[in-house]
Amino acid sequence: MVGPSGSNRHLLGRSVVAGAPGVVWELMCRHDERNTPLSTLTRLLAEVGGRPDAGGADVVTRVRDVIGSSTSGRPTLLLGAPDFADLESLDALTDLAVSQDLRIVTAMTPETVATIPRLAALAERVDLGPLDRSTVARLLRARLLAEPHDVLVDFAHQRSRGAYGTLCQIGDLLEASDALVRAEGVVMIDPERIEDARLALPGRRRPASADWIGATPGIATLLDLVSLVGEVELAEASACLAEDDIAYAVRHGVLCLRDGVLTMSDPLEKEAVAAALSVARATELWQAYAHVLPASIRRPESLVRSVRWCRWAGQEVGHELVRAAARAANDRGLYRRTIEMTDPGSTSATAIQVQQERAHALTQVGDLTALAGLLASVDPAEVPEDELATFMRWSTRLVPADQRDAHRDRAIGPGHDVETRARRAVVVEIADLSVQAFTESRPAMIRRARSLTLNGTLSPINQAMAHSAASSLLRHAGRCAEAVHSGRAAVSLLESPEVDASSALLAPVREVLFIALVSAAELDEAQALLERYRELAVPYGADGRIGTLMSGMLALTHGRTDVALANAQLFLLSTATSDPLGYRGWLQALAAQTLALLGRQDEARAMLDSSEAWPVHQRRQSDLERRQAQAVAHDALADPERALEILDGIAAEAQEHGLLAAELDALGLAVLVDGPQRVRRLLAATDGLPGPAGETATWQQFARAVAAYDFGAMTALAEHLASTGREFLAGRIAQFTIDAGRRATDLSPAVRARLEQLVAGSTTPGL
């Protein structure tokens, strides 16, 4: 049985021998036997009742005698850790197996197969490869009696490395630490409780690797260092530790060597080893090795652990290390770690050195008081240009209106030279456009944003900020294809290796592109972007800033109403104590409409009441989207009059401020609610649009088909939407077509039946 650490290869070996005929012997080889000839066989002889005082060839003979005296047929030997057995014993056991006097079942890691070449060559080998993602999902479903969220599946798959035993331990740990939350039959990790799970590990598991392989002091030091740092580069380890020790730990499967980097093979063992270290030991290791492991300490997956090690050892964390670690923590959704690391009392870093990462983390946990204090402590003139746009977006919302002009002037910097002031003025303007894009979208604003993307004096980061501002303006103006183009340019710039932007910059820009892609019906690309958006956070049980919300949007678009509702409820649970981005009211409205569609009216009304209790959102676009979802919920709750009242208000306000996408959504939904008599306004709003795409094109085609009473065109539109992954809207338009086509001549029985299928498929549970 060949499998990696945590694969339960030993358990499988036991299962095999449990059904074997005859007597079963068990022997676990020990690390101190390798260099003593026939020591393993001698111990086996003692275990099975022979005289252990024999030496040399007599041991082999006596083992044969014991086998020959067995009255129950050929014995089976369950041989553990054969890589520790001495070679003479292995040869003798192999001879017994070849002569069919003894059946041997053994379990080992892939790395150790080479230590028993003859036995391995003759044996029937069963490889326990890593479990694939779908198998992990199935096992979690059976274990938790609920549908595991995609993030939980990916977390468990990556953390266990597909090893069954480790997967089981992770499941035990998450449940014991109450680190799982449930909603609508879906189970998800609570990122806030992951730290509790890590802290609970020492009480459930003691480190075993050093004892298992008989670690010398040098090997013990190696294991301690790898557990503390997380990832240690082989070149650095080889320069300060014995290469034989490294090779030994890798050969026996305790360490894994990939692409020149050493890690613990078992992620839970890594935490157990680190947790068992004393402060004195951690301090000793820091003083002896930290200065010779600089590259290892600064690896992205090592940074947060290294800061913890540094503080544990009572050392002051330098500003460069804490800034890099804060960025790595934010990238992985570990916002409270960032806040802890950048606290003024725990680092020598100044506010200006960590302001971007600390502000990003404070925003995510909803601590706006601390955020305001941080921004007030920073002189805008000192903020680096590549951080200025983000700084101004945050501070503009918190600075009183009568102080904003002075704040902008200070950000441009009276002490800078003329060229620097000119660049900073452009960056401040980009930040203003990014904020204004959620309030209004005028042609002049779009032209200005696009012109700024061509400003050759800007850095790639600020060019990306300009493209992202343009994308928001274009999307809100109903120009979906152009919005996608600008959004792609922004993301491409920030994702390039030359820029390597942190999530404080990249996450909001990806979110803008995601919304544009959904609006443009580029749903496969939106899904791929979502996976990139949360890929660094998933191994830590998180999903980025609003990954759950984004998953819910896609699910609802696809007509997977149960999945959409589950994601909405999970997002609401995660923002129960704070709503830093102001999305709760919108999600409550989306949950209300989904509950109503699923026939759960009482819950839908309660959720809708909660949504309507929120004040007007400071970002007009967000407020319009919330009200639109409320209107759909009212309609689903058989209150079309209230729905139309809301939609009429949205359309008027959106038109006044150039927010054509919101206007078209409101006018189109009004037609779906009230019938063809409402189509004239939608037709006028969509007439003459240049190159409509996505949602804009859908509303234009719908308006023209309804105005012409062209049931064939309406049916074709519903079919097209369903075939491109927009099943939810396809169902709405199909139901409208059925309701409008009341005459027998309007729709053939076959067409009517197909439309009914589209309606049914628009709310198909996805679980």
C-alpha positions as a printed Julia matrix, in Angstrom:
767×3 Matrix{Float64}:
   0.0     0.0     0.0
   1.77    3.13   -1.22
   0.35    6.48   -0.18
   1.44    9.87    1.12
   1.29   11.01    4.73
  -2.29   11.15    5.94
  -3.57    8.72    3.29
  -4.54    6.07    5.89
  -2.4     3.51    4.08
  -1.84    1.69    7.37
  -5.6     1.49    7.98
  -6.07    0.02    4.51
  -3.33   -2.5     5.24
  -5.2    -3.57    8.38
  -8.4    -3.92    6.38
  -6.63   -6.2     3.9
  -5.14   -8.51    6.52
  -8.42   -8.63    8.44
  -9.82  -10.85    5.71
  -6.71  -12.98    5.22
  -6.88  -16.73    5.98
  -4.66  -18.13    8.67
  -2.79  -16.37   11.43
  -1.94  -12.66   11.15
   1.3   -11.25   12.53
   1.99   -7.56   13.01
   5.38   -5.91   13.21
   6.19   -2.19   13.17
   9.82   -1.65   12.17
  11.85    0.8    14.23
  14.19    3.52   13.09
  17.08    2.05   15.11
  17.05   -1.29   13.25
  18.34   -0.16    9.85
  22.03   -0.65   10.63
  21.82   -3.84   12.72
  21.71   -6.98   10.54
  18.68   -9.23   11.12
  17.46   -7.1    14.02
  14.01   -6.76   12.46
  13.69  -10.49   11.9
  14.91  -11.2    15.42
  12.19   -8.99   16.87
   9.61  -10.7    14.65
  10.74  -14.07   15.96
  10.21  -12.87   19.53
   6.78  -11.51   18.63
   5.56  -14.81   17.16
   6.79  -17.04   19.98
  10.18  -18.17   18.76
  13.46  -18.0    20.7
  14.89  -14.53   20.12
  18.39  -15.46   21.29
  19.34  -17.06   17.98
  21.69  -15.17   15.72
  22.67  -15.1    12.05
  21.19  -17.77    9.82
  19.57  -19.44   12.86
  17.06  -16.58   13.01
  15.91  -17.25    9.47
  15.69  -20.98   10.15
  13.66  -20.51   13.3
  11.25  -18.13   11.57
  10.76  -20.84    8.92
  10.2   -23.37   11.69
   7.5   -21.22   13.28
   5.8   -20.81    9.91
   6.03  -24.54    9.26
   4.47  -25.36   12.61
   1.43  -23.21   11.94
  -1.73  -25.31   11.79
  -3.82  -22.64   10.08
  -1.93  -22.32    6.83
   0.32  -19.62    5.47
   0.65  -16.67    7.9
   0.15  -13.05    6.85
   2.58  -10.42    8.1
   1.42   -6.81    8.37
   4.78   -5.06    8.16
   4.82   -1.41    9.17
   7.51    1.08    8.14
   9.64   -1.41    6.18
  11.97    1.44    5.2
  13.38    1.19    8.74
  14.04   -2.54    8.54
  17.58   -3.79    8.08
  18.41   -5.06    4.59
  19.23   -8.63    5.69
  15.82   -9.01    7.31
  14.12   -7.6     4.23
  15.95  -10.1     2.02
  14.95  -12.99    4.27
  11.3   -11.88    4.4
  11.26  -11.45    0.63
  12.62  -15.01    0.22
   9.8   -16.29    2.44
   7.24  -14.43    0.34
   8.72  -15.72   -2.95
   8.58  -19.3    -1.66
   4.95  -18.64   -0.67
   5.65  -19.5     2.94
   4.61  -16.01    4.06
   2.2   -13.38    2.79
   3.4    -9.81    3.41
   1.22   -6.69    3.47
   3.03   -3.42    4.02
   2.29    0.29    3.83
   4.7     3.08    3.0
   5.09    6.48    1.35
   6.11    6.84   -2.31
   9.46    8.25   -1.23
  10.37    5.13    0.75
   9.62    2.52   -1.92
  13.18    2.83   -3.17
  14.47    1.55    0.18
  12.97   -1.92   -0.41
  13.65   -2.42   -4.13
  13.46   -6.24   -4.25
  10.32   -6.6    -2.15
   8.66   -3.73   -4.03
   9.51   -5.23   -7.41
   7.92   -8.58   -6.53
   4.85   -7.24   -4.71
   1.44   -6.35   -6.02
   1.38   -2.59   -5.53
  -1.71   -0.59   -4.62
  -1.19    3.15   -5.04
  -3.33    5.42   -2.9
  -3.27    8.5    -5.07
  -4.65   11.76   -3.74
  -8.42   12.05   -3.68
  -9.75   14.27   -6.42
 -11.96   17.25   -5.7
 -15.23   15.51   -6.53
 -14.41   12.66   -4.15
 -13.57   15.13   -1.37
 -16.92   16.84   -1.99
 -18.74   13.51   -1.81
 -17.01   12.51    1.43
 -17.75   15.89    3.02
 -21.38   15.61    1.95
 -21.68   12.21    3.61
 -19.83   13.32    6.75
 -21.61   16.65    7.29
 -25.04   15.59    6.0
 -25.19   18.84    4.04
 -23.97   20.27    0.77
 -20.4    21.55    1.22
 -19.84   25.01   -0.2
 -17.29   25.28   -3.01
 -14.93   27.14   -0.66
 -15.14   24.38    1.96
 -14.48   21.71   -0.68
 -11.47   23.57   -2.07
 -10.17   24.3     1.44
 -10.41   20.64    2.5
  -8.98   19.38   -0.79
  -5.98   21.71   -0.71
  -5.25   21.44    2.99
  -5.5    17.64    3.03
  -3.61   17.34   -0.27
  -6.16   14.68   -1.1
  -5.06   12.43    1.78
  -8.07   10.63    3.26
  -6.8    10.43    6.83
  -5.85   14.09    6.92
  -9.22   15.0     5.43
 -10.96   13.17    8.28
  -8.83   14.96   10.87
  -9.58   18.34    9.29
 -13.29   17.55    9.43
 -13.02   16.57   13.1
 -11.11   19.74   13.92
 -13.51   22.07   12.12
 -16.52   20.54   13.85
 -14.89   20.47   17.29
 -13.98   24.16   16.95
 -17.45   25.21   15.74
 -15.73   26.59   12.65
 -18.57   25.56   10.32
 -21.73   27.53    9.61
 -24.86   26.22    7.91
 -27.53   27.88    5.85
 -30.15   26.43    3.53
 -28.61   22.98    3.66
 -25.15   24.31    2.75
 -22.18   24.16    5.1
 -19.38   26.72    4.91
 -16.28   27.64    6.88
 -16.48   30.6     9.21
 -13.13   32.35    8.58
 -13.4    34.05   11.96
 -13.23   30.64   13.67
 -10.36   29.12   11.7
  -7.88   30.52   14.21
  -9.82   28.78   16.97
  -9.46   25.53   15.06
  -5.7    26.01   14.81
  -5.44   26.8    18.53
  -7.51   23.72   19.39
  -5.12   21.41   17.54
  -2.54   20.87   20.35
  -5.27   19.47   22.58
  -6.24   16.94   19.93
  -2.9    15.97   18.44
   0.67   15.77   19.67
   3.59   15.96   17.23
   4.71   12.49   16.16
   7.1    12.91   13.25
  10.33   13.28   15.22
   9.69   10.15   17.29
   8.48    8.26   14.22
  11.71    8.66   12.3
  14.03    8.72   15.31
  15.06   12.28   14.76
  18.58   13.27   15.7
  19.02   16.78   17.16
  19.81   18.03   13.65
  16.66   16.5    12.16
  14.56   17.8    15.06
  15.87   21.3    14.36
  15.02   20.9    10.69
  11.44   19.85   11.49
  11.01   22.67   14.0
  12.21   25.26   11.48
   9.98   24.01    8.68
   6.97   23.98   11.0
   7.69   27.54   12.15
   8.36   29.05    8.73
   6.01   26.96    6.62
   8.1    26.85    3.46
  11.91   26.59    3.61
  13.99   26.87    0.48
  16.26   23.87    0.02
  19.27   26.02   -0.86
  19.04   27.92    2.44
  18.36   24.79    4.47
  21.32   22.99    2.9
  23.61   25.9     3.76
  22.89   25.75    7.49
  21.75   22.17    8.13
  23.14   18.74    7.27
  22.11   17.57    3.8
  21.92   13.99    5.06
  19.33   15.06    7.66
  17.26   16.76    4.96
  17.46   13.74    2.68
  16.5    11.42    5.57
  13.39   13.46    6.48
  12.3    13.61    2.85
  13.03    9.93    2.21
  10.87    8.86    5.13
   7.98   11.08    4.06
   7.96   13.59    6.92
   9.07   16.45    4.69
   8.0    17.08    1.13
  10.42   18.57   -1.41
   8.79   20.32   -4.37
  10.37   22.84   -6.73
  13.28   23.37   -4.37
  11.06   24.08   -1.33
  10.67   21.99    1.83
   7.3    21.72    3.57
   5.82   19.36    6.13
   4.07   16.51    4.32
   1.18   16.59    6.78
  -0.27   20.11    7.3
  -1.74   19.18   10.68
   1.6    17.81   11.82
   3.13   21.17   10.88
   0.74   22.95   13.25
   1.23   20.35   15.97
   5.03   20.62   15.87
   4.96   24.42   15.95
   2.4    24.53   18.77
   4.48   22.17   20.93
   7.56   24.42   20.87
   8.37   26.43   23.95
   9.1    30.14   23.85
  12.69   29.38   24.77
  13.04   26.96   21.85
  11.42   29.39   19.41
  13.76   32.14   20.61
  16.8    29.89   20.3
  15.86   28.96   16.74
  15.19   32.59   15.74
  18.55   33.76   17.03
  20.4    30.88   15.38
  18.65   30.62   12.02
  16.43   33.59   11.11
  19.34   35.52    9.63
  20.3    32.6     7.34
  16.75   31.97    6.07
  15.86   35.4     4.6
  14.32   34.13    1.36
  12.36   31.4     3.15
  10.96   33.82    5.7
   9.8    36.16    2.91
   8.05   33.54    0.81
   4.36   34.5     0.45
   3.15   31.41    2.31
   5.75   31.92    5.07
   5.39   35.6     5.87
   2.51   35.49    8.35
   4.02   32.5    10.17
   7.42   34.19   10.27
   6.01   37.32   11.91
   4.32   35.14   14.51
   7.62   33.34   15.1
   9.49   36.64   15.38
   7.07   37.99   17.98
   7.0    34.68   19.81
  10.76   34.95   20.13
  10.36   38.43   21.64
  11.91   40.2    18.65
  10.76   43.48   17.12
   9.28   43.01   13.67
  10.86   45.36   11.14
   8.66   47.51    8.92
   9.6    45.7     5.7
   8.69   42.29    7.1
   5.44   43.46    8.69
   4.38   45.32    5.55
   5.0    42.23    3.4
   3.26   39.97    5.92
   0.26   42.29    6.14
  -0.08   42.18    2.38
   0.17   38.38    2.37
  -2.45   38.15    5.12
  -4.86   40.42    3.23
  -4.36   38.42    0.05
  -5.44   35.34    2.0
  -8.43   36.93    3.72
  -6.69   36.99    7.11
  -7.78   40.54    7.88
  -7.61   40.3    11.65
  -4.04   39.01   11.39
  -3.2    42.13    9.36
  -4.77   44.39   11.97
  -2.87   42.59   14.72
   0.47   42.75   12.88
   0.16   46.43   11.94
  -1.01   47.63   15.33
   1.2    50.61   16.27
   2.09   49.0    19.58
   3.48   45.85   18.01
   5.69   47.04   15.16
   8.3    49.64   14.39
   6.5    50.41   11.14
   4.99   53.87   10.86
   1.37   54.5     9.86
   2.41   55.63    6.38
   4.37   52.39    5.83
   1.41   50.11    6.53
  -1.58   52.37    5.87
  -2.76   50.69    2.67
  -2.82   47.14    4.04
  -4.11   48.16    7.48
  -6.86   50.33    5.98
  -7.91   47.5     3.67
  -8.16   45.08    6.61
 -10.06   47.56    8.79
 -12.51   48.11    5.95
 -13.14   44.37    5.61
 -13.91   43.87    9.31
 -16.04   47.0     9.39
 -14.01   48.95   11.95
 -14.65   52.36   10.43
 -13.73   54.17   13.66
 -10.22   52.73   13.59
 -10.07   53.38    9.85
 -10.93   57.04   10.34
  -8.27   57.29   13.04
  -5.66   55.7    10.77
  -6.43   57.97    7.83
  -6.4    61.03   10.09
  -2.91   60.08   11.3
  -1.53   60.0     7.74
  -0.48   63.12    5.86
  -2.02   62.73    2.38
   1.01   64.45    0.86
   3.22   61.57    2.03
   1.1    58.76    0.61
   2.98   57.09   -2.29
   1.46   57.68   -5.72
   0.64   54.02   -6.25
  -1.36   53.99   -3.01
  -2.93   57.41   -3.4
  -6.03   56.48   -5.43
  -7.05   53.84   -2.88
  -6.28   56.17    0.01
  -8.42   58.93   -1.5
 -11.34   56.59   -2.17
 -11.39   55.6     1.48
 -10.74   59.03    2.94
 -13.22   60.89    0.7
 -16.05   58.93    2.31
 -14.87   59.8     5.82
 -13.68   63.4     5.46
 -16.44   65.98    6.1
 -17.74   67.6     2.9
 -16.49   71.05    3.86
 -12.93   69.72    4.24
 -12.67   67.68    1.05
 -11.2    70.39   -1.18
  -8.43   71.07    1.31
  -7.9    67.32    1.68
  -7.47   66.94   -2.09
  -5.07   69.88   -2.24
  -3.0    68.36    0.53
  -2.95   64.97   -1.28
  -1.57   66.65   -4.41
   1.18   67.94   -2.16
   2.3    71.56   -1.89
   5.88   70.46   -1.28
   6.24   68.31   -4.39
   7.78   69.46   -7.66
   5.58   70.51  -10.58
   5.68   67.17  -12.42
   4.9    65.18   -9.29
   2.03   67.5    -8.4
   0.61   67.09  -11.9
   0.7    63.29  -11.64
  -0.8    63.28   -8.16
  -3.56   65.6    -9.32
  -4.46   63.06  -12.01
  -4.48   60.25   -9.47
  -6.78   62.24   -7.19
  -9.09   62.83  -10.16
  -9.12   59.09  -10.9
 -10.14   58.41   -7.3
 -12.94   61.0    -7.6
 -14.2    59.4   -10.81
 -14.15   55.95   -9.18
 -16.39   57.22   -6.38
 -18.64   59.32   -8.65
 -19.16   56.35  -10.99
 -21.52   54.88   -8.41
 -23.58   58.07   -8.28
 -23.84   59.13  -11.92
 -22.4    58.35  -15.33
 -22.19   61.17  -17.87
 -20.61   61.03  -21.34
 -18.11   63.71  -20.28
 -17.07   61.6   -17.29
 -16.55   58.57  -19.52
 -14.48   60.57  -21.99
 -12.35   61.95  -19.18
 -11.75   58.53  -17.62
 -10.76   57.1   -20.97
  -8.39   59.96  -21.64
  -6.71   59.35  -18.28
  -6.02   55.73  -19.25
  -3.78   57.11  -22.01
  -1.81   59.39  -19.69
   1.78   58.27  -20.27
   3.04   59.77  -17.02
   1.04   57.39  -14.84
   2.4    54.2   -13.34
   0.82   50.87  -14.41
  -1.08   50.75  -11.12
  -2.67   54.15  -11.68
  -3.37   53.35  -15.31
  -5.26   50.31  -14.0
  -7.19   52.52  -11.59
  -8.2    54.74  -14.52
  -9.33   51.74  -16.58
 -11.36   50.45  -13.64
 -13.06   53.82  -13.15
 -13.9    53.85  -16.85
 -15.28   50.31  -16.58
 -17.66   51.29  -13.78
 -18.86   54.38  -15.66
 -19.39   52.4   -18.87
 -21.22   49.55  -17.14
 -23.57   51.92  -15.34
 -24.17   53.7   -18.66
 -25.32   50.42  -20.19
 -22.24   49.95  -22.37
 -21.45   46.43  -21.22
 -18.96   45.34  -23.88
 -16.87   48.48  -23.45
 -17.02   48.08  -19.67
 -15.62   44.57  -20.0
 -12.81   45.81  -22.26
 -11.75   48.46  -19.75
 -12.13   46.09  -16.81
  -9.95   43.48  -18.5
  -7.27   46.09  -19.13
  -7.3    47.09  -15.46
  -7.06   43.52  -14.17
  -4.4    42.6   -16.73
  -2.19   45.47  -15.6
  -2.49   44.59  -11.91
  -2.03   40.85  -12.45
   1.12   41.27  -14.52
   4.3    39.97  -12.84
   5.9    43.39  -13.19
   3.23   44.99  -11.0
   2.26   42.13   -8.65
  -0.43   44.18   -6.9
  -1.81   43.33   -3.48
  -5.46   42.51   -2.89
  -6.0    46.0    -1.48
  -5.69   47.18   -5.09
  -6.62   44.06   -7.02
  -9.78   42.88   -5.24
 -11.93   45.98   -5.96
 -10.72   46.06   -9.58
 -11.58   42.39  -10.07
 -15.01   43.03   -8.54
 -15.68   45.79  -11.08
 -14.71   43.46  -13.94
 -16.82   40.63  -12.49
 -19.97   42.79  -12.46
 -19.22   43.95  -16.01
 -18.79   40.35  -17.17
 -22.1    39.27  -15.63
 -23.82   42.28  -17.23
 -22.27   41.38  -20.59
 -23.32   37.73  -20.2
 -19.67   36.57  -20.24
 -20.47   34.06  -17.52
 -17.68   31.53  -18.08
 -15.1    34.28  -17.82
 -16.88   35.61  -14.73
 -16.61   32.16  -13.1
 -12.92   31.92  -13.97
 -12.33   35.39  -12.53
 -14.14   34.43   -9.33
 -11.84   31.44   -8.93
  -8.76   33.66   -9.33
 -10.31   36.21   -6.99
 -10.44   33.78   -4.09
  -7.67   31.28   -4.91
  -5.21   32.61   -2.29
  -7.88   32.88    0.39
  -9.47   29.44   -0.04
  -6.64   27.48    1.66
  -7.37   29.63    4.74
 -11.11   29.05    4.67
 -11.96   32.44    3.19
 -13.23   33.51   -0.22
 -11.98   37.05   -0.71
 -13.91   40.17    0.17
 -17.26   39.29   -1.35
 -16.71   35.9    -2.97
 -19.88   34.43   -1.44
 -21.92   37.32   -2.82
 -20.37   36.86   -6.27
 -21.1    33.11   -6.17
 -24.71   33.9    -5.32
 -25.03   36.32   -8.23
 -23.83   33.7   -10.69
 -26.05   31.02   -9.18
 -29.14   33.24   -9.47
 -28.27   34.13  -13.05
 -28.09   30.39  -13.81
 -31.47   29.82  -12.14
 -29.96   27.81   -9.27
 -32.17   29.48   -6.69
 -31.3    27.19   -3.76
 -27.59   27.84   -4.25
 -28.2    31.57   -4.65
 -30.22   31.65   -1.44
 -27.62   29.66    0.46
 -24.86   32.07   -0.6
 -27.01   35.06    0.31
 -27.74   33.64    3.76
 -24.08   32.76    4.31
 -23.06   36.29    3.35
 -25.64   37.71    5.74
 -24.32   35.49    8.53
 -20.76   36.67    7.86
 -21.8    40.33    8.0
 -24.12   40.03   10.99
 -22.01   42.32   13.17
 -20.67   44.65   10.49
 -21.5    45.59    6.93
 -18.44   47.53    5.78
 -19.38   47.63    2.1
 -23.09   48.23    2.64
 -24.35   45.12    0.88
 -26.66   43.62    3.54
 -29.78   45.48    2.4
 -29.28   44.31   -1.18
 -28.58   40.71   -0.15
 -31.64   40.7     2.08
 -33.75   41.8    -0.88
 -32.22   39.11   -3.11
 -32.85   36.53   -0.39
 -36.45   37.76   -0.06
 -37.17   37.37   -3.77
 -35.57   33.91   -3.8
 -37.53   32.79   -0.73
 -40.71   33.99   -2.37
 -39.93   32.09   -5.57
 -39.37   28.97   -3.48
 -42.8    29.4    -1.87
 -41.55   30.52    1.57
 -43.65   33.67    1.77
 -43.48   34.37    5.5
 -39.7    34.22    5.53
 -39.59   36.31    2.37
 -41.72   39.06    3.92
 -39.58   39.16    7.05
 -36.41   39.39    4.96
 -37.94   42.08    2.76
 -38.9    44.12    5.82
 -35.29   43.97    7.0
 -34.05   45.12    3.6
 -36.45   48.06    3.48
 -35.45   49.21    6.96
 -32.03   50.31    5.73
 -31.46   54.0     4.98
 -30.63   55.22    1.49
 -27.21   53.91    0.45
 -24.59   56.62   -0.07
 -23.74   55.07   -3.44
 -26.74   55.66   -5.69
 -26.04   52.69   -7.98
 -25.97   50.33   -5.0
 -29.19   51.82   -3.65
 -30.94   51.4    -7.01
 -29.85   47.75   -7.18
 -31.19   47.14   -3.68
 -34.53   48.73   -4.53
 -34.73   46.76   -7.77
 -34.33   43.49   -5.86
 -37.01   44.7    -3.43
 -39.37   45.35   -6.36
 -38.87   41.81   -7.69
 -39.53   40.46   -4.19
 -42.77   42.45   -3.93
 -43.91   41.08   -7.28
 -43.07   37.52   -6.21
 -45.14   38.15   -3.06
 -48.17   39.09   -5.21
 -47.85   42.86   -4.7
 -47.3    44.11   -8.26
 -48.55   47.62   -7.46
 -45.77   48.18   -4.93
 -43.26   46.61   -7.3
 -44.25   49.01  -10.1
 -44.12   51.98   -7.78
 -40.53   51.11   -6.85
 -39.51   50.41  -10.45
 -40.97   53.7   -11.7
 -38.96   55.56   -9.06
 -35.78   53.72  -10.0
 -36.26   54.45  -13.72
 -36.8    58.15  -13.11
 -33.82   58.54  -10.77
 -31.52   56.47  -12.97
 -32.45   58.47  -16.07
 -31.76   61.72  -14.25
 -28.22   60.63  -13.4
 -27.25   58.83  -16.61
 -27.39   55.35  -15.06
 -28.86   53.68  -18.14
 -28.22   50.09  -17.01
 -30.35   50.59  -13.91
 -32.98   52.44  -15.95
 -33.27   49.6   -18.48
 -33.47   46.99  -15.75
 -36.3    48.89  -14.06
 -38.21   49.48  -17.32
 -37.75   45.88  -18.47
 -38.88   44.45  -15.14
 -41.9    46.75  -15.22
 -42.92   45.2   -18.54
 -42.51   41.72  -17.09
 -44.65   42.71  -14.09
 -47.4    44.73  -15.83
 -47.51   43.51  -19.4
 -47.05   44.9   -22.95
 -48.7    48.23  -22.18
 -45.47   49.21  -20.43
 -43.17   48.51  -23.36
 -43.2    51.97  -24.97
 -40.8    53.51  -22.41
 -38.45   50.54  -22.66
 -38.51   50.71  -26.43
 -37.68   54.42  -26.37
 -34.83   53.92  -23.87
 -33.23   51.15  -25.93
 -33.75   52.72  -29.35
 -30.55   53.6   -31.16
 -28.14   52.23  -28.56
 -24.68   51.82  -30.13
 -23.58   48.17  -30.17
 -25.67   46.87  -27.27
 -24.43   43.7   -25.57
 -25.42   41.51  -22.67
 -28.26   42.87  -20.56
 -28.64   45.98  -22.74
 -29.03   43.89  -25.89
 -31.48   41.59  -24.1
 -33.76   44.46  -23.12
 -33.58   45.93  -26.62
 -34.54   42.62  -28.24
 -37.28   42.07  -25.68
 -38.74   45.56  -26.23
 -38.84   45.13  -30.0
 -40.41   41.67  -29.79
 -43.1    42.8   -27.33
 -43.87   45.96  -29.29
 -44.38   43.85  -32.42
 -46.26   41.09  -30.59
 -43.69   38.76  -32.13
 -44.09   35.59  -30.07
 -41.5    33.81  -32.17
 -38.9    36.46  -31.29
 -39.86   36.3   -27.61
 -39.49   32.53  -27.61
 -36.18   32.71  -29.44
 -34.91   35.24  -26.89
 -35.87   32.98  -23.99
 -34.16   30.04  -25.7
 -31.02   32.1   -26.31
 -30.85   33.23  -22.69
 -31.21   29.66  -21.44
 -28.53   28.4   -23.82
 -26.05   31.04  -22.62
 -26.45   30.31  -18.9
 -29.04   32.97  -18.07
 -31.79   30.58  -17.08
 -33.33   32.88  -14.48
 -34.15   35.69  -16.91
 -35.04   33.11  -19.57
 -37.74   31.81  -17.24
 -39.13   35.3   -16.6
 -39.38   36.05  -20.32
 -40.81   32.6   -21.04
 -43.55   33.14  -18.42
 -44.28   36.59  -19.88
 -44.62   35.04  -23.34
 -47.03   32.39  -22.05
 -49.13   35.02  -20.27
 -49.19   37.31  -23.29
 -49.88   34.54  -25.79
 -53.32   33.64  -24.55
 -54.86   32.98  -27.92
 -54.5    29.5   -29.34
 -52.95   30.95  -32.48
 -50.24   32.83  -30.58
 -48.31   29.74  -29.45
 -48.37   26.17  -30.7
 -48.72   23.41  -28.1
 -45.1    22.41  -28.64
 -43.83   25.96  -28.18
 -46.01   26.46  -25.13
 -44.68   23.24  -23.63
 -41.09   24.31  -24.28
 -41.7    27.7   -22.65
 -43.14   25.93  -19.61
 -39.92   23.89  -19.43
 -37.88   27.09  -19.44
 -40.01   28.49  -16.63
 -39.53   25.35  -14.56
 -35.78   25.35  -15.25
 -35.36   28.93  -14.11
 -35.72   28.01  -10.44
 -34.26   24.51  -10.48
 -32.58   23.74   -7.14
 -28.87   23.32   -7.65
 -28.21   21.22   -4.56
